[in-house]
Short mmCIF file of C-alpha atoms in Angstrom, two decimals:
data_model
loop_
_atom_site.label_atom_id
_atom_site.label_comp_id
_atom_site.label_asym_id
_atom_site.label_seq_id
_atom_site.Cartn_x
_atom_site.Cartn_y
_atom_site.Cartn_z
CA MET A 16 -69.37 101.53 -88.15
CA LEU A 17 -70.24 98.82 -90.37
CA THR A 18 -68.68 100.53 -93.25
CA VAL A 19 -65.33 100.59 -91.86
CA ALA A 20 -62.92 97.58 -92.42
CA ALA A 21 -63.00 95.60 -89.13
CA PRO A 22 -58.96 96.13 -88.69
CA VAL A 23 -59.72 100.07 -88.99
CA ALA A 24 -62.39 99.65 -86.60
CA ASN A 25 -60.37 97.87 -83.86
CA ALA A 26 -57.48 100.38 -84.10
CA ILE A 27 -59.78 103.16 -83.86
CA ASP A 28 -61.31 101.50 -80.77
CA ALA A 29 -58.04 100.56 -79.52
CA PHE A 30 -56.52 104.50 -79.94
CA SER A 31 -59.69 105.90 -78.26
CA ARG A 32 -59.41 104.15 -75.00
CA LEU A 33 -56.00 106.05 -74.60
CA PRO A 34 -56.29 108.90 -72.42
CA GLY A 35 -56.93 112.18 -74.07
CA ILE A 36 -57.55 110.36 -77.43
CA GLY A 37 -61.52 110.93 -78.68
CA PRO A 38 -62.96 109.30 -81.43
CA LYS A 39 -61.80 111.69 -83.89
CA THR A 40 -58.38 111.60 -82.91
CA ALA A 41 -58.67 107.91 -82.88
CA ALA A 42 -59.73 107.88 -86.45
CA ARG A 43 -57.31 110.51 -87.52
CA LEU A 44 -54.25 108.13 -86.49
CA ALA A 45 -55.71 104.92 -87.79
CA PHE A 46 -55.72 106.68 -91.16
CA TYR A 47 -52.78 108.04 -90.80
CA LEU A 48 -51.18 104.67 -89.91
CA LEU A 49 -52.83 103.14 -93.09
CA ARG A 50 -50.69 105.40 -95.11
CA ALA A 51 -47.49 105.17 -93.26
CA PRO A 52 -44.44 103.06 -94.15
CA GLU A 53 -45.02 99.43 -92.97
CA GLU A 54 -41.56 99.61 -90.86
CA ASP A 55 -42.81 102.94 -88.90
CA VAL A 56 -46.36 100.85 -87.99
CA LEU A 57 -44.94 97.78 -87.05
CA ALA A 58 -42.24 99.63 -84.85
CA LEU A 59 -44.90 101.55 -83.24
CA SER A 60 -46.95 98.21 -82.57
CA GLU A 61 -43.70 96.31 -81.22
CA ALA A 62 -42.86 99.26 -79.24
CA ILE A 63 -45.97 99.24 -77.44
CA ARG A 64 -45.70 95.43 -76.66
CA ASP A 65 -42.31 95.82 -75.56
CA LEU A 66 -43.70 98.08 -72.92
CA LYS A 67 -45.40 95.19 -70.89
CA GLU A 68 -42.98 92.26 -72.03
CA ARG A 69 -39.33 93.87 -71.70
CA THR A 70 -40.01 96.01 -68.18
CA LEU A 71 -39.99 95.47 -64.58
CA PHE A 72 -39.86 97.99 -61.53
CA CYS A 73 -36.94 98.22 -59.92
CA GLN A 74 -36.99 96.92 -56.18
CA GLN A 75 -35.17 99.55 -54.76
CA CYS A 76 -36.83 102.98 -55.99
CA PHE A 77 -40.04 101.28 -57.97
CA ASN A 78 -39.50 102.94 -61.11
CA ILE A 79 -40.05 101.32 -64.30
CA ALA A 80 -36.88 100.01 -65.51
CA GLU A 81 -35.11 97.25 -67.65
CA ALA A 82 -33.08 95.84 -65.22
CA ASP A 83 -33.44 95.52 -61.24
CA PRO A 84 -31.69 97.50 -59.86
CA CYS A 85 -32.48 100.40 -62.31
CA ALA A 86 -29.83 102.49 -64.02
CA ILE A 87 -30.56 105.14 -61.44
CA CYS A 88 -30.09 102.71 -58.41
CA ALA A 89 -27.08 101.03 -60.14
CA SER A 90 -25.38 104.09 -60.86
CA GLN A 91 -21.77 105.07 -59.19
CA GLU A 92 -22.18 108.87 -60.24
CA ARG A 93 -25.52 109.42 -58.19
CA ASP A 94 -25.49 111.15 -54.97
CA ARG A 95 -26.84 108.27 -52.58
CA SER A 96 -27.34 110.68 -49.52
CA ILE A 97 -30.28 112.31 -51.21
CA ILE A 98 -33.84 110.52 -52.11
CA CYS A 99 -36.32 112.26 -54.51
CA VAL A 100 -39.84 110.96 -53.49
CA VAL A 101 -42.43 111.31 -56.50
CA GLU A 102 -45.93 109.91 -57.23
CA GLU A 103 -45.24 108.34 -60.64
CA PRO A 104 -42.67 107.00 -62.92
CA LEU A 105 -43.43 109.78 -65.22
CA ASP A 106 -42.36 112.37 -62.48
CA VAL A 107 -38.99 110.93 -62.20
CA LEU A 108 -38.77 111.67 -66.12
CA ALA A 109 -39.98 115.42 -65.93
CA ILE A 110 -37.56 116.01 -63.03
CA GLU A 111 -34.53 113.98 -65.07
CA ARG A 112 -35.05 116.43 -67.79
CA THR A 113 -34.33 119.39 -65.47
CA ARG A 114 -30.66 117.94 -65.28
CA GLU A 115 -30.42 119.44 -61.98
CA PHE A 116 -31.14 116.46 -59.44
CA LYS A 117 -28.16 114.04 -58.80
CA GLY A 118 -29.37 111.73 -56.20
CA LEU A 119 -31.71 108.75 -56.13
CA TYR A 120 -35.65 108.72 -56.47
CA HIS A 121 -38.33 106.68 -54.83
CA VAL A 122 -41.44 106.32 -56.62
CA LEU A 123 -44.57 105.72 -54.43
CA HIS A 124 -46.92 104.50 -57.31
CA GLY A 125 -49.89 107.17 -56.18
CA ALA A 126 -50.63 109.52 -53.25
CA ILE A 127 -52.86 108.98 -50.39
CA SER A 128 -56.72 110.04 -51.13
CA PRO A 129 -59.29 108.93 -48.81
CA MET A 130 -62.16 109.46 -51.26
CA ASP A 131 -60.75 107.20 -53.76
CA GLY A 132 -59.74 104.34 -50.97
CA VAL A 133 -56.01 105.19 -51.21
CA GLY A 134 -54.43 104.67 -47.83
CA PRO A 135 -50.28 104.77 -46.67
CA GLU A 136 -50.56 100.77 -47.19
CA GLN A 137 -51.75 101.13 -50.85
CA ILE A 138 -48.61 103.22 -52.12
CA LYS A 139 -44.92 102.36 -51.45
CA VAL A 140 -44.27 104.30 -47.86
CA ALA A 141 -43.46 100.89 -46.01
CA GLU A 142 -40.86 100.47 -48.69
CA LEU A 143 -39.36 104.00 -48.19
CA LEU A 144 -39.03 103.70 -44.51
CA ALA A 145 -36.94 100.28 -44.99
CA ARG A 146 -34.81 101.92 -47.27
CA LEU A 147 -34.10 105.05 -44.88
CA ASN A 148 -33.06 102.17 -42.49
CA VAL A 149 -30.35 100.48 -44.43
CA GLU A 150 -29.12 103.49 -46.63
CA PRO A 151 -27.07 106.18 -45.79
CA VAL A 152 -29.70 108.91 -46.49
CA ALA A 153 -28.84 112.69 -45.07
CA GLU A 154 -32.00 113.99 -46.97
CA VAL A 155 -35.72 113.10 -48.47
CA LEU A 156 -36.91 115.72 -50.88
CA LEU A 157 -40.70 115.42 -51.29
CA ALA A 158 -41.73 115.99 -54.84
CA THR A 159 -45.52 114.72 -54.81
CA ASN A 160 -47.91 116.56 -56.65
CA PRO A 161 -48.86 120.05 -55.62
CA ASN A 162 -52.49 119.44 -55.05
CA LEU A 163 -54.66 118.05 -52.12
CA GLU A 164 -53.46 114.49 -52.25
CA GLY A 165 -50.36 115.20 -52.93
CA GLU A 166 -49.91 117.72 -50.12
CA ALA A 167 -51.58 115.24 -47.76
CA THR A 168 -49.17 112.44 -48.53
CA ALA A 169 -45.90 114.88 -48.26
CA MET A 170 -47.21 115.91 -44.89
CA TYR A 171 -47.91 112.18 -43.79
CA VAL A 172 -44.32 110.96 -44.98
CA ALA A 173 -42.54 114.09 -43.51
CA ARG A 174 -44.49 112.93 -40.41
CA LEU A 175 -42.93 109.67 -40.51
CA ILE A 176 -39.64 110.58 -41.11
CA GLY A 177 -39.18 113.52 -38.71
CA PRO A 178 -38.01 111.19 -35.91
CA LEU A 179 -34.99 109.44 -38.11
CA GLY A 180 -33.01 112.88 -38.06
CA ILE A 181 -33.35 113.00 -41.47
CA ARG A 182 -34.04 116.40 -43.41
CA VAL A 183 -37.05 116.47 -44.92
CA THR A 184 -37.62 119.14 -47.91
CA ARG A 185 -40.24 119.75 -50.23
CA LEU A 186 -40.17 121.26 -53.89
CA ALA A 187 -40.73 124.97 -53.43
CA HIS A 188 -44.17 126.47 -54.48
CA GLY A 189 -44.88 130.05 -56.51
CA LEU A 190 -45.46 131.26 -59.55
CA PRO A 191 -44.41 129.38 -62.75
CA ILE A 192 -42.10 130.73 -64.90
CA GLY A 193 -43.67 132.46 -67.90
CA GLY A 194 -46.54 132.61 -66.33
CA ASP A 195 -48.77 135.92 -66.07
CA LEU A 196 -49.52 137.24 -62.31
CA GLU A 197 -53.02 138.33 -63.38
CA TYR A 198 -53.94 134.80 -64.28
CA ALA A 199 -52.33 133.06 -61.20
CA ASP A 200 -55.07 130.96 -58.87
CA GLU A 201 -55.31 132.61 -55.14
CA VAL A 202 -53.47 129.94 -53.88
CA THR A 203 -50.62 129.87 -55.93
CA LEU A 204 -50.32 133.46 -55.10
CA THR A 205 -50.58 133.08 -51.59
CA ARG A 206 -47.78 130.30 -51.75
CA ALA A 207 -45.85 132.77 -53.90
CA LEU A 208 -46.14 135.28 -51.20
CA SER A 209 -45.23 133.63 -48.22
CA GLY A 210 -42.26 132.09 -49.97
CA ARG A 211 -40.88 135.39 -50.99
CA GLN A 212 -37.29 135.23 -51.29
CA VAL A 213 -34.59 138.33 -50.74
CA MET A 214 -33.17 139.47 -53.99
CA GLN A 215 -29.14 139.41 -54.23
CA MET B 41 -33.69 110.47 -71.57
CA LEU B 42 -30.46 108.03 -70.61
CA THR B 43 -32.50 107.33 -67.12
CA VAL B 44 -35.62 106.17 -68.83
CA ALA B 45 -35.89 102.42 -69.67
CA ALA B 46 -35.18 101.72 -73.25
CA PRO B 47 -38.47 100.10 -74.02
CA VAL B 48 -40.34 103.10 -72.72
CA ALA B 49 -37.97 105.61 -74.35
CA ASN B 50 -38.96 103.51 -77.64
CA ALA B 51 -42.46 103.99 -77.01
CA ILE B 52 -42.69 107.63 -76.37
CA ASP B 53 -40.56 108.24 -79.55
CA ALA B 54 -42.64 105.95 -81.63
CA PHE B 55 -45.77 107.79 -80.35
CA SER B 56 -44.52 111.37 -80.74
CA ARG B 57 -44.02 110.53 -84.59
CA LEU B 58 -48.03 110.24 -84.63
CA PRO B 59 -49.28 113.63 -86.25
CA GLY B 60 -50.68 115.78 -83.36
CA ILE B 61 -48.69 113.98 -80.42
CA GLY B 62 -46.13 115.94 -78.77
CA PRO B 63 -43.37 114.51 -76.63
CA LYS B 64 -45.43 115.15 -73.51
CA THR B 65 -48.43 113.43 -74.65
CA ALA B 66 -46.28 110.71 -75.87
CA ALA B 67 -44.69 110.11 -72.53
CA ARG B 68 -47.80 110.18 -70.70
CA LEU B 69 -49.67 107.53 -73.14
CA ALA B 70 -46.27 105.50 -72.46
CA PHE B 71 -46.52 105.39 -68.89
CA TYR B 72 -50.44 105.06 -69.00
CA LEU B 73 -49.95 101.67 -70.92
CA LEU B 74 -47.15 100.88 -68.60
CA ARG B 75 -49.97 100.89 -65.91
CA ALA B 76 -52.74 99.49 -67.95
CA PRO B 77 -53.67 95.72 -68.24
CA GLU B 78 -51.45 93.48 -70.34
CA GLU B 79 -54.22 92.63 -72.86
CA ASP B 80 -55.37 96.07 -73.38
CA VAL B 81 -51.78 96.93 -74.12
CA LEU B 82 -51.41 93.51 -76.50
CA ALA B 83 -54.99 94.64 -78.29
CA LEU B 84 -53.76 97.66 -79.00
CA SER B 85 -50.31 96.35 -80.54
CA GLU B 86 -52.23 93.97 -82.65
CA ALA B 87 -54.66 96.61 -83.96
CA ILE B 88 -51.69 98.64 -85.09
CA ARG B 89 -49.81 95.67 -86.78
CA ASP B 90 -53.25 94.29 -88.14
CA LEU B 91 -54.10 98.02 -89.71
CA LYS B 92 -51.12 97.09 -92.54
CA GLU B 93 -51.26 93.29 -92.23
CA ARG B 94 -55.15 93.02 -92.84
CA THR B 95 -56.15 95.60 -95.21
CA LEU B 96 -56.34 96.43 -98.83
CA PHE B 97 -57.57 98.63 -101.10
CA CYS B 98 -60.69 98.12 -102.85
CA GLN B 99 -59.99 98.33 -106.76
CA GLN B 100 -63.33 99.61 -107.18
CA CYS B 101 -64.01 102.55 -105.01
CA PHE B 102 -60.39 102.69 -103.70
CA ASN B 103 -61.38 102.86 -100.30
CA ILE B 104 -59.62 100.59 -97.23
CA ALA B 105 -61.09 97.49 -97.13
CA GLU B 106 -60.66 93.87 -95.60
CA ALA B 107 -61.85 92.15 -99.09
CA ASP B 108 -61.71 93.51 -102.83
CA PRO B 109 -64.69 94.60 -103.59
CA CYS B 110 -65.31 96.14 -100.27
CA ALA B 111 -68.50 95.87 -98.14
CA ILE B 112 -70.07 99.07 -99.72
CA CYS B 113 -69.17 98.06 -103.30
CA ALA B 114 -70.22 94.53 -102.56
CA SER B 115 -73.52 95.49 -101.08
CA GLN B 116 -76.84 94.78 -102.77
CA GLU B 117 -78.53 97.69 -100.39
CA ARG B 118 -76.60 100.79 -101.90
CA ASP B 119 -77.90 102.89 -104.61
CA ARG B 120 -75.51 101.89 -107.25
CA SER B 121 -76.82 105.13 -109.47
CA ILE B 122 -74.52 107.49 -107.41
CA ILE B 123 -70.88 108.08 -106.71
CA CYS B 124 -69.53 110.40 -103.90
CA VAL B 125 -66.23 111.26 -104.78
CA VAL B 126 -64.03 112.06 -101.70
CA GLU B 127 -60.32 112.96 -101.15
CA GLU B 128 -59.77 110.45 -98.37
CA PRO B 129 -60.86 107.36 -96.94
CA LEU B 130 -61.60 109.24 -93.79
CA ASP B 131 -64.06 111.40 -95.39
CA VAL B 132 -66.32 108.04 -96.42
CA LEU B 133 -66.36 107.52 -92.55
CA ALA B 134 -67.18 110.95 -92.03
CA ILE B 135 -69.97 110.90 -94.68
CA GLU B 136 -71.43 107.30 -93.48
CA ARG B 137 -71.61 108.52 -89.85
CA THR B 138 -74.49 110.78 -91.27
CA ARG B 139 -76.52 107.97 -92.42
CA GLU B 140 -77.71 110.38 -94.91
CA PHE B 141 -75.74 108.60 -98.25
CA LYS B 142 -76.95 105.46 -99.85
CA GLY B 143 -74.71 105.14 -102.95
CA LEU B 144 -71.27 104.11 -103.59
CA TYR B 145 -68.12 106.04 -102.96
CA HIS B 146 -64.71 106.96 -105.08
CA VAL B 147 -61.53 107.77 -103.11
CA LEU B 148 -59.41 109.67 -104.89
CA HIS B 149 -56.38 109.74 -102.49
CA GLY B 150 -55.47 113.52 -102.75
CA ALA B 151 -56.62 116.46 -104.58
CA ILE B 152 -54.99 118.26 -107.00
CA SER B 153 -52.43 120.91 -105.64
CA PRO B 154 -49.73 122.11 -108.44
CA MET B 155 -48.10 123.89 -105.42
CA ASP B 156 -47.20 120.14 -103.78
CA GLY B 157 -46.79 118.34 -107.29
CA VAL B 158 -49.86 116.75 -107.32
CA GLY B 159 -51.43 116.35 -110.74
CA PRO B 160 -54.54 114.75 -111.56
CA GLU B 161 -52.38 111.92 -112.29
CA GLN B 162 -51.49 111.22 -109.13
CA ILE B 163 -54.72 110.96 -107.70
CA LYS B 164 -57.60 108.13 -108.93
CA VAL B 165 -59.05 110.59 -111.34
CA ALA B 166 -58.61 108.22 -114.54
CA GLU B 167 -60.02 105.19 -112.39
CA LEU B 168 -63.17 107.32 -111.66
CA LEU B 169 -63.86 108.03 -115.25
CA ALA B 170 -63.73 104.13 -115.96
CA ARG B 171 -65.96 103.28 -113.73
CA LEU B 172 -68.36 105.98 -115.28
CA ASN B 173 -67.94 104.05 -118.70
CA VAL B 174 -69.24 100.73 -117.28
CA GLU B 175 -71.23 101.48 -114.35
CA PRO B 176 -75.04 102.96 -114.34
CA VAL B 177 -74.09 106.12 -112.61
CA ALA B 178 -76.53 109.14 -112.93
CA GLU B 179 -75.36 111.44 -110.39
CA VAL B 180 -71.55 112.42 -109.12
CA LEU B 181 -71.36 113.83 -106.11
CA LEU B 182 -68.38 115.96 -105.29
CA ALA B 183 -67.49 116.07 -101.76
CA THR B 184 -63.86 117.04 -101.93
CA ASN B 185 -62.68 119.48 -99.12
CA PRO B 186 -63.89 123.11 -99.36
CA ASN B 187 -60.59 124.40 -99.80
CA LEU B 188 -58.32 125.53 -102.59
CA GLU B 189 -57.14 122.10 -103.62
CA GLY B 190 -60.46 120.37 -103.13
CA GLU B 191 -62.20 123.30 -105.28
CA ALA B 192 -59.79 123.01 -107.90
CA THR B 193 -60.35 119.04 -108.04
CA ALA B 194 -63.87 119.54 -108.01
CA MET B 195 -63.92 121.82 -110.74
CA TYR B 196 -61.29 119.70 -112.92
CA VAL B 197 -63.43 116.78 -112.20
CA ALA B 198 -66.77 117.84 -113.09
CA ARG B 199 -65.09 119.32 -116.35
CA LEU B 200 -64.36 116.01 -117.68
CA ILE B 201 -67.56 114.28 -116.30
CA GLY B 202 -69.97 116.84 -117.96
CA PRO B 203 -69.58 115.86 -121.69
CA LEU B 204 -70.85 112.22 -120.15
CA GLY B 205 -74.08 113.52 -119.43
CA ILE B 206 -73.78 112.51 -115.76
CA ARG B 207 -75.70 114.88 -113.39
CA VAL B 208 -72.81 116.35 -111.29
CA THR B 209 -73.09 117.65 -107.90
CA ARG B 210 -71.29 119.61 -104.88
CA LEU B 211 -71.82 119.45 -101.23
CA ALA B 212 -73.30 122.56 -100.19
CA HIS B 213 -71.31 125.19 -98.48
CA GLY B 214 -72.76 127.61 -95.87
CA LEU B 215 -72.63 128.02 -92.37
CA PRO B 216 -71.79 125.48 -90.09
CA ILE B 217 -74.59 124.34 -87.85
CA GLY B 218 -73.99 125.36 -83.95
CA GLY B 219 -71.85 128.25 -85.36
CA ASP B 220 -72.00 131.93 -84.80
CA LEU B 221 -72.53 134.60 -87.66
CA GLU B 222 -70.39 136.79 -86.19
CA TYR B 223 -67.29 134.66 -86.39
CA ALA B 224 -67.81 133.19 -89.81
CA ASP B 225 -65.02 134.08 -92.19
CA GLU B 226 -65.77 136.16 -95.25
CA VAL B 227 -65.90 133.59 -97.75
CA THR B 228 -68.30 131.29 -95.85
CA LEU B 229 -70.64 133.83 -95.55
CA THR B 230 -70.71 134.73 -99.00
CA ARG B 231 -71.09 131.48 -100.03
CA ALA B 232 -74.08 131.34 -97.59
CA LEU B 233 -75.46 134.30 -99.06
CA SER B 234 -75.10 133.18 -102.51
CA GLY B 235 -76.55 129.75 -101.61
CA ARG B 236 -79.67 131.05 -99.59
CA GLN B 237 -82.70 128.82 -99.72
CA VAL B 238 -86.44 129.66 -99.61
CA MET B 239 -87.84 128.95 -96.37
CA GLN B 240 -90.82 126.51 -96.04
#
């Protein structure tokens, strides 16, 4: 890459460190920005810097926020009797997009994975139990990922919460909407069968 | 997106303005950066800013460069008798990667496209002719894209250069290496047939 100007090479290099962006996409992005209006480029640069400099973790739900407590934890309009437990801040965004859930969240920042050396003490499980002791929670909805680590984490947390007399629920498993039965994997199909519901 | 911290929403928004990056990928990138080491995030932010603040166009070949003339135009090791004409700076990068071409470049910054209102005067054609008048060029290799606009541009430039007594060549068309004859389109296959070469 000797023949590329250093700032261009640096940008390509920095872009290609991002997940899912290979060297060709990185080059395309860099050359796109070279032709983009200066204010757009500076806006992107500043938005990235502000991600680190203007965010913190809410010390209640551990979601990423601008203030502590975060907007959701501080809101008077949320149902404080239900806490949705997710693995990552991105999952909060996904659930918020549905506009179906009106409760509070708790971000674990990971899932239990002995293979990767992640135990319960590496994620925010103790912090969840501490909340349940002081907050008036009636239900904990476990929304960890539907994979091995997510299921293990959900089961572990469910077992801890059980004795507290709080209702513990899990997101439903089954066929994705818009999906094709023919292409569904066996595990999903098994879950869809065992979780079948009476039609009204 | 009311429930996302403003710096995160800004970053998602800025990322999703990039070509080929939809809102979901933009969110994934933003949340990845939230967890990435601070120096990596600042390096990306600065690399993007430097794209605008530390680059210029070489006034000889119109490639993107740190200095004018650029490293290629200033190099004593390049063959100054051949100029490769490309549409975009990214194309220079693609050709340099082959390590096969040792001559100079000329970046047109576009292709003739009457449909988009781009005529010869909107791209760096006059600048190319000016170079041919003063530089000791023996061959002009037209490496515009193998599509309608690229072909039209190559033909237009070839007709202008013809009377100057300079050899005008075009990148070969044919089957891509690793490709499958069965999936080749008719135009490519026609070109591969008409351009067939004697095997040694």
